[in-house]
Coordinates of C-alpha atoms and ligand atoms in Angstrom, one line a residue:
M1 CA 126.5 137.1 90.7
S2 CA 129.9 136.8 92.4
I3 CA 129.5 138.7 95.6
Y4 CA 132.9 138.1 96.9
K5 CA 134.9 139.2 93.8
N6 CA 136.6 142.3 95.1
I7 CA 135.3 145.5 93.7
K8 CA 138.2 148.0 93.1
Y9 CA 137.7 151.8 93.2
I10 CA 139.9 154.8 93.3
N11 CA 139.3 157.2 96.2
E12 CA 139.4 161.0 96.2
E13 CA 143.2 160.9 96.9
G14 CA 143.7 158.8 93.8
K15 CA 144.6 155.6 95.8
L16 CA 143.3 152.2 94.6
H17 CA 141.0 150.5 97.1
R18 CA 139.3 147.2 97.3
W19 CA 135.8 146.7 98.6
K20 CA 134.1 143.6 99.6
P21 CA 130.9 143.2 101.5
K22 CA 130.9 142.6 105.2
T23 CA 129.4 139.2 105.8
G24 CA 126.9 138.3 108.5
V25 CA 125.7 134.8 109.4
L26 CA 122.5 134.7 111.4
L27 CA 121.6 131.5 113.2
L28 CA 117.9 131.1 113.9
N29 CA 116.5 129.0 116.6
I30 CA 113.3 128.5 118.8
G31 CA 114.6 129.9 122.1
S32 CA 114.0 128.7 125.6
S33 CA 112.4 130.5 128.5
K34 CA 114.9 132.3 130.6
S35 CA 113.6 131.8 134.1
E36 CA 110.6 130.5 136.0
K37 CA 109.1 134.0 135.7
D38 CA 109.7 134.1 131.9
C39 CA 107.9 130.7 131.3
L40 CA 104.4 132.2 130.8
R41 CA 105.6 134.9 128.4
H42 CA 107.5 132.3 126.4
L43 CA 104.6 129.8 126.2
T44 CA 102.2 132.6 125.4
C45 CA 104.5 133.7 122.5
M46 CA 104.5 130.1 121.3
F47 CA 100.7 129.4 121.5
T48 CA 99.7 132.7 119.9
D49 CA 102.0 132.1 116.9
R50 CA 99.7 131.0 114.1
D51 CA 102.7 129.5 112.2
L52 CA 103.4 127.2 115.1
I53 CA 99.8 126.2 115.8
Q54 CA 96.4 127.2 114.6
L55 CA 93.7 127.6 117.3
P56 CA 90.2 129.1 117.2
C57 CA 90.2 132.6 118.8
Q58 CA 94.0 132.1 119.0
S59 CA 94.9 135.2 121.1
I60 CA 92.5 134.1 123.9
L61 CA 92.8 130.3 123.7
G62 CA 96.6 130.5 123.1
R63 CA 96.9 132.5 126.4
I64 CA 94.7 130.1 128.3
I65 CA 96.7 127.1 127.0
A66 CA 100.0 128.8 127.9
L67 CA 98.7 129.5 131.4
A68 CA 97.7 125.8 131.7
A69 CA 101.1 124.6 130.4
R70 CA 103.2 126.9 132.6
K71 CA 103.4 124.7 135.7
N72 CA 104.5 121.6 133.8
S73 CA 107.1 123.6 131.8
I74 CA 108.6 125.0 135.1
R75 CA 108.7 121.5 136.6
K76 CA 110.5 120.1 133.6
H77 CA 113.1 122.9 133.5
K78 CA 113.7 122.6 137.3
L79 CA 114.2 118.8 136.8
V80 CA 116.9 119.3 134.1
G81 CA 118.7 121.9 136.1
G82 CA 117.7 125.3 134.6
F83 CA 116.5 127.5 131.8
S84 CA 117.9 129.2 128.6
F85 CA 119.4 126.0 127.1
V86 CA 118.7 126.8 123.5
N87 CA 119.9 130.4 123.8
Y88 CA 123.1 129.3 125.6
W89 CA 124.0 126.6 123.0
T90 CA 123.1 128.8 120.0
G91 CA 125.3 131.5 121.4
V92 CA 128.2 129.1 121.8
Q93 CA 127.7 127.7 118.3
A94 CA 127.6 131.2 116.8
E95 CA 131.0 132.2 118.4
M96 CA 132.6 128.9 117.5
L97 CA 131.3 129.2 113.9
R98 CA 132.7 132.8 113.7
Q99 CA 136.2 131.6 114.7
Y100 CA 135.9 128.6 112.3
L101 CA 134.8 130.8 109.3
D102 CA 137.4 133.5 109.9
Y103 CA 140.1 130.9 109.8
H104 CA 138.7 128.6 107.0
S105 CA 137.0 131.1 104.8
P106 CA 139.1 134.3 104.8
E107 CA 137.7 135.3 101.4
T108 CA 134.3 135.9 103.0
G109 CA 135.6 137.2 106.3
P110 CA 135.7 138.8 108.7
H111 CA 132.3 137.3 109.7
A112 CA 129.7 138.7 112.1
V113 CA 128.0 135.5 113.4
L114 CA 124.9 136.3 115.5
H115 CA 121.9 134.3 116.6
C116 CA 118.3 135.2 117.0
Q117 CA 115.6 133.3 118.9
R118 CA 111.9 133.1 117.8
Y119 CA 110.3 133.1 121.2
S120 CA 113.1 134.6 123.3
E121 CA 116.1 136.9 123.2
P122 CA 118.0 138.0 121.2
T123 CA 115.0 138.9 119.2
A124 CA 114.9 139.5 115.4
E125 CA 114.6 143.2 116.1
D126 CA 117.7 143.2 118.4
V127 CA 119.6 141.3 115.8
I128 CA 118.8 143.5 112.8
Q129 CA 119.8 146.6 114.7
E130 CA 123.1 144.8 115.7
L131 CA 123.8 143.8 112.1
L132 CA 123.3 147.4 110.9
K133 CA 125.6 148.6 113.7
L134 CA 128.2 146.1 112.6
D135 CA 127.8 147.5 109.0
V136 CA 127.0 144.1 107.6
D137 CA 126.1 144.2 103.8
F138 CA 125.3 140.6 103.1
C139 CA 123.9 138.1 105.6
V140 CA 123.3 134.4 105.3
V141 CA 120.3 133.2 107.3
F142 CA 121.0 129.8 108.8
P143 CA 118.1 128.2 110.6
L144 CA 119.3 125.6 113.0
Y145 CA 116.4 123.3 112.2
P146 CA 117.9 120.5 110.0
Q147 CA 114.4 119.8 108.5
Y148 CA 112.2 122.5 107.2
S149 CA 108.8 123.1 108.8
V150 CA 106.3 125.9 108.6
S151 CA 106.1 125.8 112.4
S152 CA 109.8 126.2 112.9
T153 CA 111.8 127.5 109.9
L154 CA 109.0 129.6 108.3
S155 CA 107.8 131.0 111.6
N156 CA 111.4 132.3 112.2
L157 CA 111.7 133.6 108.7
R158 CA 108.5 135.5 108.8
N159 CA 109.4 136.9 112.2
L160 CA 112.8 138.0 110.7
D161 CA 111.1 139.5 107.7
R162 CA 108.8 141.7 109.9
A163 CA 111.9 142.9 111.8
I164 CA 113.7 143.8 108.5
D165 CA 110.7 145.8 107.4
A166 CA 110.7 147.7 110.7
Y167 CA 114.5 148.4 111.0
D168 CA 116.0 148.0 107.5
S169 CA 113.2 149.2 105.2
N170 CA 115.8 150.7 102.8
G171 CA 117.3 147.2 102.3
K172 CA 120.9 147.9 103.3
I173 CA 121.5 144.3 104.1
K174 CA 121.1 141.7 101.3
W175 CA 120.0 138.3 102.4
S176 CA 120.4 134.7 101.4
V177 CA 118.7 131.8 103.1
I178 CA 119.8 128.2 103.9
Q179 CA 116.4 126.6 103.8
S180 CA 117.4 123.3 105.5
F181 CA 120.4 121.1 105.7
N182 CA 119.3 117.6 106.4
S183 CA 120.6 116.3 103.1
H184 CA 124.1 117.8 103.3
P185 CA 126.7 115.0 103.1
S186 CA 128.8 116.4 106.1
F187 CA 125.7 116.5 108.3
L188 CA 124.7 113.0 107.3
K189 CA 128.2 111.7 108.1
L190 CA 128.2 113.4 111.5
I191 CA 124.9 111.7 112.4
A192 CA 126.2 108.3 111.2
D193 CA 129.5 108.8 113.2
S194 CA 127.6 109.8 116.3
I195 CA 125.4 106.6 116.1
L196 CA 128.5 104.4 115.6
N197 CA 130.3 106.0 118.6
T198 CA 127.3 105.4 120.9
L199 CA 126.8 101.9 119.5
N200 CA 130.4 101.1 120.5
E201 CA 129.4 101.8 124.1
F202 CA 127.3 98.6 124.1
P203 CA 129.0 95.2 124.7
E204 CA 130.5 94.0 121.4
D205 CA 128.4 90.8 121.2
E206 CA 125.2 92.8 121.6
R207 CA 125.9 95.6 119.1
N208 CA 124.1 94.1 116.1
T209 CA 120.9 93.6 118.1
V210 CA 120.7 97.2 119.6
N211 CA 117.4 98.8 118.5
I212 CA 118.1 102.2 117.0
I213 CA 115.3 104.8 117.5
F214 CA 115.4 108.0 115.6
T215 CA 113.1 110.4 117.5
A216 CA 111.8 113.6 116.0
H217 CA 109.6 116.4 117.4
S218 CA 106.0 115.6 116.3
L219 CA 103.8 118.0 114.4
P220 CA 100.0 118.4 114.0
L221 CA 98.8 116.2 111.1
S222 CA 96.8 119.2 109.9
L223 CA 100.1 121.0 109.0
I224 CA 101.2 118.0 107.0
E225 CA 97.9 117.8 105.2
Q226 CA 98.3 121.5 104.3
G227 CA 101.6 120.7 102.6
D228 CA 104.3 121.1 105.3
I229 CA 107.4 119.1 104.1
Y230 CA 108.8 118.4 107.6
K231 CA 107.7 114.8 107.8
S232 CA 109.1 114.0 104.3
E233 CA 112.3 115.8 105.1
I234 CA 112.7 113.7 108.3
E235 CA 112.0 110.5 106.3
K236 CA 114.4 111.5 103.6
N237 CA 117.0 112.3 106.2
L238 CA 116.6 108.9 107.9
K239 CA 116.8 107.0 104.6
K240 CA 120.1 108.6 103.8
V241 CA 121.6 108.0 107.3
K242 CA 120.4 104.4 107.1
S243 CA 122.1 103.9 103.8
I244 CA 125.4 105.4 105.1
L245 CA 125.2 103.2 108.2
G246 CA 124.4 100.0 106.4
L247 CA 123.8 98.3 109.7
P248 CA 121.9 95.0 110.3
N249 CA 120.1 96.6 113.4
N250 CA 116.4 97.2 113.7
I251 CA 115.9 100.9 113.0
Y252 CA 112.7 102.8 114.0
L253 CA 111.4 106.3 113.4
S254 CA 109.2 107.7 116.1
W255 CA 107.8 111.1 117.2
Q256 CA 107.9 112.8 120.6
S257 CA 106.3 115.8 122.3
Q258 CA 102.8 115.5 120.9
E259 CA 100.9 118.5 122.2
G260 CA 97.5 117.3 120.9
K261 CA 95.6 114.3 119.7
K262 CA 96.0 114.4 115.9
W263 CA 99.8 114.6 115.7
I264 CA 102.3 112.5 113.8
E265 CA 102.8 109.0 115.3
P266 CA 104.0 106.4 116.4
K267 CA 105.0 108.0 119.7
T268 CA 108.5 107.3 120.9
L269 CA 107.1 105.9 124.2
D270 CA 104.9 103.4 122.3
V271 CA 107.8 102.2 120.1
I272 CA 109.9 101.6 123.3
K273 CA 107.0 99.6 124.7
S274 CA 106.5 97.5 121.5
I275 CA 110.2 96.7 121.3
T276 CA 110.2 95.3 124.9
L277 CA 107.0 93.4 124.1
M278 CA 108.8 91.8 121.1
E279 CA 112.1 91.1 122.9
G280 CA 110.9 90.3 126.4
Y281 CA 111.5 91.9 129.8
G282 CA 115.1 92.6 130.5
N283 CA 116.4 91.8 127.0
A284 CA 116.1 94.8 124.8
N285 CA 118.9 97.4 124.2
I286 CA 117.9 100.8 122.8
L287 CA 119.9 103.6 121.3
V288 CA 118.0 106.9 120.7
F289 CA 119.1 109.6 118.3
P290 CA 117.2 113.0 118.4
L291 CA 116.9 113.7 114.7
S292 CA 115.3 117.2 114.7
F293 CA 117.6 119.0 117.3
V294 CA 121.2 120.2 117.2
S295 CA 121.6 121.0 120.9
D296 CA 120.3 120.2 124.3
H297 CA 117.1 121.6 125.8
V298 CA 114.0 120.2 127.6
E299 CA 113.2 118.0 124.5
T300 CA 116.4 116.0 125.0
L301 CA 117.2 116.5 128.7
Y302 CA 113.7 115.9 129.9
D303 CA 111.7 114.1 127.2
I304 CA 114.4 111.7 126.3
D305 CA 116.8 111.5 129.3
V306 CA 114.0 111.5 132.0
L307 CA 110.7 110.6 130.4
Q308 CA 111.7 108.0 127.8
N309 CA 114.6 106.7 129.9
N310 CA 112.3 106.1 133.0
Y311 CA 109.7 104.5 130.8
A312 CA 112.2 102.2 129.2
K313 CA 113.3 101.0 132.6
E314 CA 109.7 100.5 133.7
C315 CA 109.1 98.4 130.5
G316 CA 112.2 96.3 131.2
V317 CA 114.7 97.7 128.7
K318 CA 118.2 96.3 129.5
C319 CA 120.2 99.3 128.4
F320 CA 118.9 102.7 127.1
K321 CA 121.3 105.2 125.7
R322 CA 121.0 108.5 123.9
C323 CA 123.5 109.9 121.4
E324 CA 124.9 113.2 122.8
S325 CA 123.6 116.4 121.3
F326 CA 126.0 118.3 119.0
N327 CA 126.1 121.4 121.3
D328 CA 129.8 122.6 121.1
D329 CA 131.2 119.6 119.3
P330 CA 133.8 121.0 117.0
R331 CA 132.8 118.4 114.3
F332 CA 129.3 120.0 114.2
I333 CA 130.8 123.5 113.9
E334 CA 132.8 122.1 111.0
V335 CA 129.6 120.8 109.4
L336 CA 128.0 124.3 109.8
G337 CA 131.1 125.8 108.2
D338 CA 130.9 123.3 105.3
I339 CA 127.3 124.1 104.7
F340 CA 128.0 127.9 104.8
M341 CA 130.9 127.6 102.4
D342 CA 128.9 125.4 99.9
H343 CA 126.2 127.9 100.1
I344 CA 128.6 130.6 99.1
K345 CA 130.0 128.5 96.3
I346 CA 126.6 128.0 94.8
L347 CA 126.0 131.7 95.2
N348 CA 129.2 132.4 93.3
H349 CA 128.2 129.8 90.7
D350 CA 131.4 127.8 91.6
I351 CA 129.3 124.7 91.8
K352 CA 127.4 123.6 88.7
V353 CA 124.5 121.3 89.3
T354 CA 123.5 119.4 86.2
N355 CA 121.0 116.8 87.3
E356 CA 118.5 116.0 90.0
D357 CA 120.8 113.5 91.8
E358 CA 123.5 116.1 92.2
L359 CA 120.9 118.6 93.1
D360 CA 119.8 116.4 96.0
H361 CA 123.2 116.9 97.6
F362 CA 122.8 120.7 97.5
L363 CA 119.1 120.6 98.0
N364 CA 117.6 123.1 100.4
F365 CA 120.8 124.6 101.7
A366 CA 122.1 126.6 98.9
L367 CA 119.6 128.7 97.2
V368 CA 120.8 131.6 95.2
D369 CA 118.9 134.6 96.5
N370 CA 119.2 138.0 98.0
N371 CA 115.8 138.6 99.3
I372 CA 114.2 137.0 102.3
K373 CA 110.7 137.9 101.1
K374 CA 110.9 135.1 98.6
Y375 CA 110.8 132.6 101.5
I376 CA 108.0 133.9 103.6
D377 CA 105.3 132.0 101.7
G378 CA 106.9 128.6 102.2
P379 CA 109.7 126.4 101.0
I380 CA 110.9 126.8 97.5
D381 CA 110.4 123.8 95.3
S382 CA 113.5 121.8 94.4
K383 CA 112.6 121.5 90.7
K384 CA 112.4 125.3 90.5
K385 CA 115.8 125.5 92.2
L386 CA 117.4 123.6 89.4
N387 CA 116.2 126.1 86.9
Q388 CA 117.1 128.9 89.2
L389 CA 120.7 127.7 89.6
H390 CA 121.1 127.9 85.8
S391 CA 119.6 131.3 85.3
N392 CA 120.5 134.6 86.7
H393 CA 117.0 136.0 87.1
S394 CA 115.0 134.7 90.0
N395 CA 111.3 134.4 89.2
H396 CA 110.0 132.2 92.0
V397 CA 106.7 130.5 92.1
F398 CA 105.9 129.5 95.7
Y399 CA 105.2 126.0 96.6
N400 CA 103.2 126.6 99.7
K401 CA 100.7 129.4 98.9
S402 CA 98.0 126.8 99.6
I403 CA 98.9 126.8 103.3
E404 CA 97.9 130.4 103.6
R405 CA 94.7 129.8 101.6
V406 CA 93.6 127.0 103.8
Q407 CA 94.3 129.1 106.9
W408 CA 92.2 131.9 105.5
N409 CA 89.4 129.5 104.5
K410 CA 89.2 128.4 108.2
R411 CA 89.2 132.0 109.4
Y412 CA 86.3 132.9 107.0
K413 CA 84.3 129.8 108.2
L414 CA 84.7 130.8 111.8
M415 CA 83.8 134.4 111.1
L416 CA 80.7 133.3 109.2
I417 CA 79.6 131.0 112.1
M418 CA 80.0 133.9 114.6
L419 CA 78.1 136.3 112.3
F420 CA 75.3 133.7 112.0
L421 CA 75.1 133.3 115.8
F422 CA 75.1 137.1 116.3
I423 CA 72.3 137.6 113.8
T424 CA 70.2 134.7 115.3
F425 CA 70.7 136.2 118.8
S426 CA 69.8 139.7 117.7
L427 CA 66.6 138.4 115.9
F428 CA 65.7 136.5 119.1
L429 CA 66.2 139.7 121.2
I430 CA 64.1 141.9 118.8
N431 CA 61.4 139.3 118.8
Y432 CA 61.4 139.0 122.6
F433 CA 61.2 142.7 123.3
S434 CA 58.6 143.3 120.6
V435 CA 56.4 140.7 122.3
L436 CA 57.0 142.4 125.7
Y437 CA 56.1 145.9 124.6
Ligands
LIG1 C1 102.2 123.9 120.0 C2 102.7 123.3 118.9 C3 104.1 123.0 118.7 C4 104.7 122.7 117.4 C5 103.9 122.6 116.1 C6 106.1 122.5 117.6 C7 107.0 122.2 116.6 C8 108.3 122.1 116.8 N1 109.1 122.4 117.9 C9 110.4 122.1 117.7 C10 111.4 122.2 118.6 C11 111.3 122.5 120.0 N2 110.1 122.6 120.7 C12 110.4 122.9 122.0 C13 109.6 123.1 123.0 C14 108.2 123.3 122.8 N3 107.5 123.1 121.7 C15 106.1 123.3 121.9 C16 105.1 123.3 121.0 C17 105.2 123.0 119.6 N4 106.4 122.7 118.9 C18 106.0 123.8 123.3 C19 104.8 124.2 123.9 C20 107.3 123.7 123.8 C21 107.7 124.2 125.2 C22 107.8 123.0 126.1 C23 108.0 123.5 127.5 O1 108.7 124.5 127.8 O2 107.5 122.8 128.4 C24 111.9 122.9 122.2 C25 112.6 123.1 123.5 C26 112.8 124.5 123.8 C27 113.2 124.7 125.3 O3 112.5 125.4 126.0 O4 114.2 124.1 125.7 C28 112.4 122.6 120.9 C29 113.8 122.6 120.6 C30 110.5 121.8 116.3 C31 111.8 121.5 115.7 C32 109.3 121.8 115.8 C33 108.8 121.5 114.4 C34 109.4 120.9 113.5
FE2_2 FE1 108.2 122.3 119.9

């Protein structure tokens, strides 16, 4: 399938015309709350989303947890100077990417580059209507989560799928999905450059001994046990960056923002502490790189710049620095452009992948597809992708069906317990009243 080979046709007046599809690019992200007032709505959306977290009696408990978390969230946002960070930066990135692609990829242009936020605005519904208004025929979905997770990428994709069903049930727009991009060579190089730049801010004679911490958003262990590939994508991402860097420094992987007890560890705060215990008060230098984010928001501006930074000072870290988020860095926009263009090349069969090593370069960000439904059961297995790249028909078997099954097993168990309690209570009442009368 070569979607951008111009189709020629002769119109009613006998003139030769060329037709090519109008291309859309849809950046997906989590979305921040827009104001103090919006915080509760935002947190409620999050805690009632079963793809993000699974709670018993979710619609009730989720709302209670959101209510409890509201005050702290407002406090954090006020401390970092405002709201809407994710929405703002994704909007900027979308506009910059549009300009970049229109210039560097005229054969797929002009491009409509929009963004849609999972728990905020613009919503998936807004965006589908906008894409239809713009007459987009083909749209590349580009989740701005470098590593795939059910709780982030899949939650966004399922949300988008529901909006497509509601507003484009005739399937005017054809879709293609960039599953994740942590293994893309341009992205890996950008991370390595960013680390080297920040490392250069340390005194020359101390650079080799700076401790480098890669911090990623943590996830409930239960999701990993059910098959979420997020942790392994983070580890793979880090391994590749490490090999590009080839530095003698101590490198750590740690996890931040645990929302519960059984989440991936070690916690970033604990790693900071243990480094200072090893190196002694006043001796350790630390450089932090946020691995799972591509722009600033409370996770970087509060959790790293305030919480981790203050804790590092308390523990006696000599110098604590964070690599700047990519935000509107033109080099990051170039990386997004590269990923998009490689995706199109694969789609047009301009890149031939012959072995698994090569495949690894293209893994996850360039799946030949035109239907978002194929993704809503979970990530598509890389081995299947290799076959898929060499065949024109797409018969996908889904990797993560099991996640759905485990979720349903849990639901059935809960329903059975409630049924049992209901029957026991009814029997007790019947018995009680039959004794009375
Ligand atoms: C409740 C469970 C959560 C899971 C699972 C989770 C996974 C996850 N999150 C991100 C990225 C971000 N999360 C952000 C904020 C945030 N995350 C949770 C909960 C879970 N995240 C909450 C309750 C909050 C809100 C915090 C607050 O407002 O106080 C953000 C920042 C958004 C912002 O408002 O600025 C990001 C980004 C990833 C990548 C991920 C799984 C891989
Ligand atoms: Fe989160």
